[in-house]
Amino acid sequence: MKLVVVSAGLSSPSSTRLLADRLAASAAGRLRQAGATAEVEAEVVELRDLALDIAKHLVTGFPPPELGAALGAVADADGLIAVTPVFNASYSGLFKSFFDLVDPDALTGTPVLLAATGGTARHSLVLDHALRPLFAHLRAPTVPTAVYAASEDWGSRGPGADGHADGLAARIDRAAGELAGLMAARPGMGTAGAGRDNGIPDVVPFEQQLARLGG
């Protein structure tokens, strides 16, 4: 079972990569908790290291080897975590340029967890007005809980900067559980001990829901 994490942080270290790593660790843990029969493999795609390759691909139409491998990893993912810093109330140009190069059909049906980082909670709406439409265009289902981390969220155990009663750690855990549930529900992604209470919500595939309505 392959989990791919795309991080668009520009500095090293960055809060974007930190959030990406925490989401990946939590999602992998929830999959193992659910009894995933396949080994959970997590791969991080650090866009900062691919910036020049992305520009070359946009200009020439041909991906350098390292970028080609990253695009292939995204296409082969059973689940995706996408994290971007916020610039001018939207995702970063580097983040958008990378996903402009992803094959339009590569993410069809692949569950995605969306996350973003920024200086203040004022930009948290980027998750719904920019990121969700992008992945809807790519026909990738996104988990209900998206995670935004403002500067004041780091190290806080109380309410989040966006005013929610749960802090960053709780939001990370909830979003990771939703992603793990969608990944486990994909065809061929069996989990041991199906039916037990493991804290991951049961997910009914959309086509099954339509079939029930039609019946």
C-alpha positions as a printed Julia matrix, in Angstrom:
215×3 Matrix{Float64}:
   0.0    0.0     0.0
   1.67   3.18   -1.19
   1.18   6.56    0.45
   2.75   9.51   -1.4
   3.29  12.88    0.25
   3.81  16.01   -1.87
   5.37  18.91    0.05
   5.78  22.33   -1.56
   7.72  24.06    1.2
  10.46  26.38   -0.02
  12.76  26.54    2.99
  14.71  23.8     4.72
  13.46  22.95    7.25
   9.92  24.21    6.61
   6.64  24.12    8.48
   5.08  22.69    5.32
   7.37  19.66    5.4
   6.85  19.31    9.15
   3.08  19.19    8.66
   3.48  16.76    5.77
   5.59  14.4     7.89
   3.16  14.48   10.79
   0.21  13.73    8.5
   2.08  10.87    6.83
   3.1    9.31   10.15
  -0.45   9.55   11.48
  -2.01   8.08    8.3
   0.46   5.2     8.22
  -0.25   4.51   11.88
  -4.01   4.47   11.31
  -3.6    2.05    8.39
  -1.54  -0.31   10.53
  -4.07   0.06   13.33
  -6.74  -1.04   10.87
  -4.73  -4.18   10.16
  -3.57  -3.36    6.63
  -2.43  -6.65    5.12
   0.0   -4.93    2.74
   3.07  -3.11    3.98
   2.51   0.65    4.17
   5.15   2.42    2.08
   5.39   6.2     2.47
   7.27   8.28   -0.12
   7.85  12.03    0.14
   8.09  14.19   -2.99
   9.88  17.42   -2.0
   9.03  19.95   -4.72
  11.75  22.35   -3.58
  14.32  19.89   -4.92
  12.47  19.58   -8.24
  11.87  23.28   -8.97
  14.36  23.5   -11.84
  13.17  20.21  -13.35
   9.56  21.42  -13.21
  10.5   24.59  -15.09
  12.39  22.57  -17.71
   9.42  20.25  -18.23
   7.02  23.18  -18.62
   9.26  24.67  -21.31
  10.41  21.54  -23.16
   7.55  19.13  -22.58
   9.95  16.42  -21.38
  10.47  15.56  -17.7
  14.02  15.05  -16.4
  14.47  11.61  -14.78
  14.0   12.69  -11.16
  10.82  14.6   -11.96
   9.55  11.72  -14.07
  10.02   9.4   -11.1
   8.09  11.81   -8.86
   5.21  12.05  -11.33
   5.18   8.27  -11.59
   5.05   7.91   -7.81
   2.02  10.21   -7.64
   0.29   8.26  -10.42
   0.93   4.94   -8.63
  -0.17   6.14   -5.19
  -2.96   4.42   -3.29
  -3.37   7.61   -1.26
  -1.96  11.12   -1.52
  -1.19  13.86    0.99
  -0.73  17.28   -0.65
   0.67  20.15    1.42
   1.4   23.69    0.24
   2.34  27.0     1.82
  -0.1   29.82    1.15
   0.97  32.64   -1.18
  -1.39  35.51   -2.05
  -4.39  33.63   -0.64
  -3.82  30.53   -2.78
  -1.5   27.56   -3.27
   2.09  28.26   -4.25
   3.17  28.52   -7.87
   5.54  25.6    -7.41
   2.71  23.42   -6.09
   0.4   24.33   -8.99
   3.15  23.9   -11.6
   3.83  20.36  -10.39
   0.19  19.32  -10.54
  -0.13  20.96  -13.96
   2.33  18.27  -15.08
   0.42  15.35  -13.54
  -1.5   13.35  -16.15
  -5.17  14.42  -16.02
  -6.28  10.83  -15.41
  -3.5    9.82  -13.0
  -5.37  10.69   -9.79
  -8.86   9.55  -10.77
 -10.3    7.82   -7.71
  -7.16   8.32   -5.6
  -8.06   9.62   -2.11
  -6.29  12.86   -1.2
  -5.72  14.62    2.11
  -5.32  18.39    1.66
  -3.22  20.58    3.94
  -1.69  24.05    3.95
   0.48  26.27    6.11
   0.47  30.02    6.55
   1.33  32.89    8.85
  -2.19  33.51   10.11
  -5.54  31.72   10.21
  -6.97  34.31    7.81
  -5.84  32.18    4.88
  -7.38  28.89    6.01
 -10.13  29.16    3.39
  -7.49  28.34    0.77
  -8.27  24.7     1.51
 -11.81  25.01    0.17
 -11.62  27.77   -2.42
  -8.37  26.71   -4.12
  -7.21  23.2    -3.22
 -10.51  21.3    -3.34
 -11.45  22.64   -6.81
  -8.01  21.69   -8.15
  -8.35  18.06   -7.07
 -12.01  17.92   -8.08
 -10.8   18.8   -11.58
  -8.38  15.86  -11.35
 -11.31  13.63  -10.23
  -9.59  12.77   -6.97
 -11.83  12.39   -3.89
 -10.65  14.56   -1.0
 -11.2   13.64    2.65
 -13.71  15.79    4.56
 -11.16  17.16    7.02
  -8.46  19.38    5.51
  -5.69  20.64    7.79
  -4.48  24.23    7.97
  -1.6   25.11   10.28
  -0.94  28.74   11.14
   2.18  29.87   12.96
   0.38  29.95   16.31
  -0.8   26.33   15.91
   2.68  24.89   16.38
   3.26  23.88   19.97
  -0.3   24.72   21.02
  -2.44  22.06   22.66
  -5.52  24.22   22.94
  -8.0   25.43   20.33
  -6.66  25.88   16.82
  -5.87  29.26   15.34
  -9.01  28.98   13.2
 -11.13  28.95   16.35
 -12.02  25.24   16.25
 -12.19  23.57   19.63
  -9.66  20.92   18.6
  -6.02  21.77   18.12
  -3.64  20.87   15.33
  -2.82  17.41   16.66
  -6.49  16.43   16.81
  -7.13  17.71   13.28
  -4.13  15.79   11.96
  -5.38  12.59   13.6
  -8.93  13.01   12.3
  -7.84  13.78    8.73
  -5.36  10.89    8.75
  -8.08   8.52    9.91
 -10.35   9.64    7.08
  -7.59   9.11    4.51
  -6.77   5.68    5.93
 -10.45   4.73    5.71
 -10.67   5.69    2.05
  -7.42   3.93    1.21
  -8.5    0.73    2.96
 -11.82   0.79    1.09
 -10.18   0.84   -2.35
 -10.44  -2.42   -4.34
  -7.59  -4.77   -3.5
  -6.6   -2.84   -0.36
  -7.65  -5.53    2.12
  -7.29  -5.11    5.87
  -7.11  -7.84    8.44
  -9.83  -8.05   11.04
 -12.43  -6.33    8.89
 -15.46  -5.23   10.82
 -13.76  -4.57   14.13
 -13.86  -1.15   15.75
 -10.5    0.4    14.84
 -11.41   4.08   14.93
 -11.43   4.41   11.14
 -14.85   5.28    9.71
 -16.42   2.8     7.31
 -16.44   4.24    3.79
 -19.05   3.12    1.25
 -17.81   3.59   -2.34
 -19.76   6.27   -4.2
 -20.92   3.87   -6.93
 -22.45   1.61   -4.27
 -24.31   4.55   -2.77
 -25.73   5.41   -6.2
 -26.75   1.79   -6.78
 -28.65   1.75   -3.47
 -30.48   4.94   -4.37
 -31.42   3.49   -7.73
 -32.73   0.3    -6.12
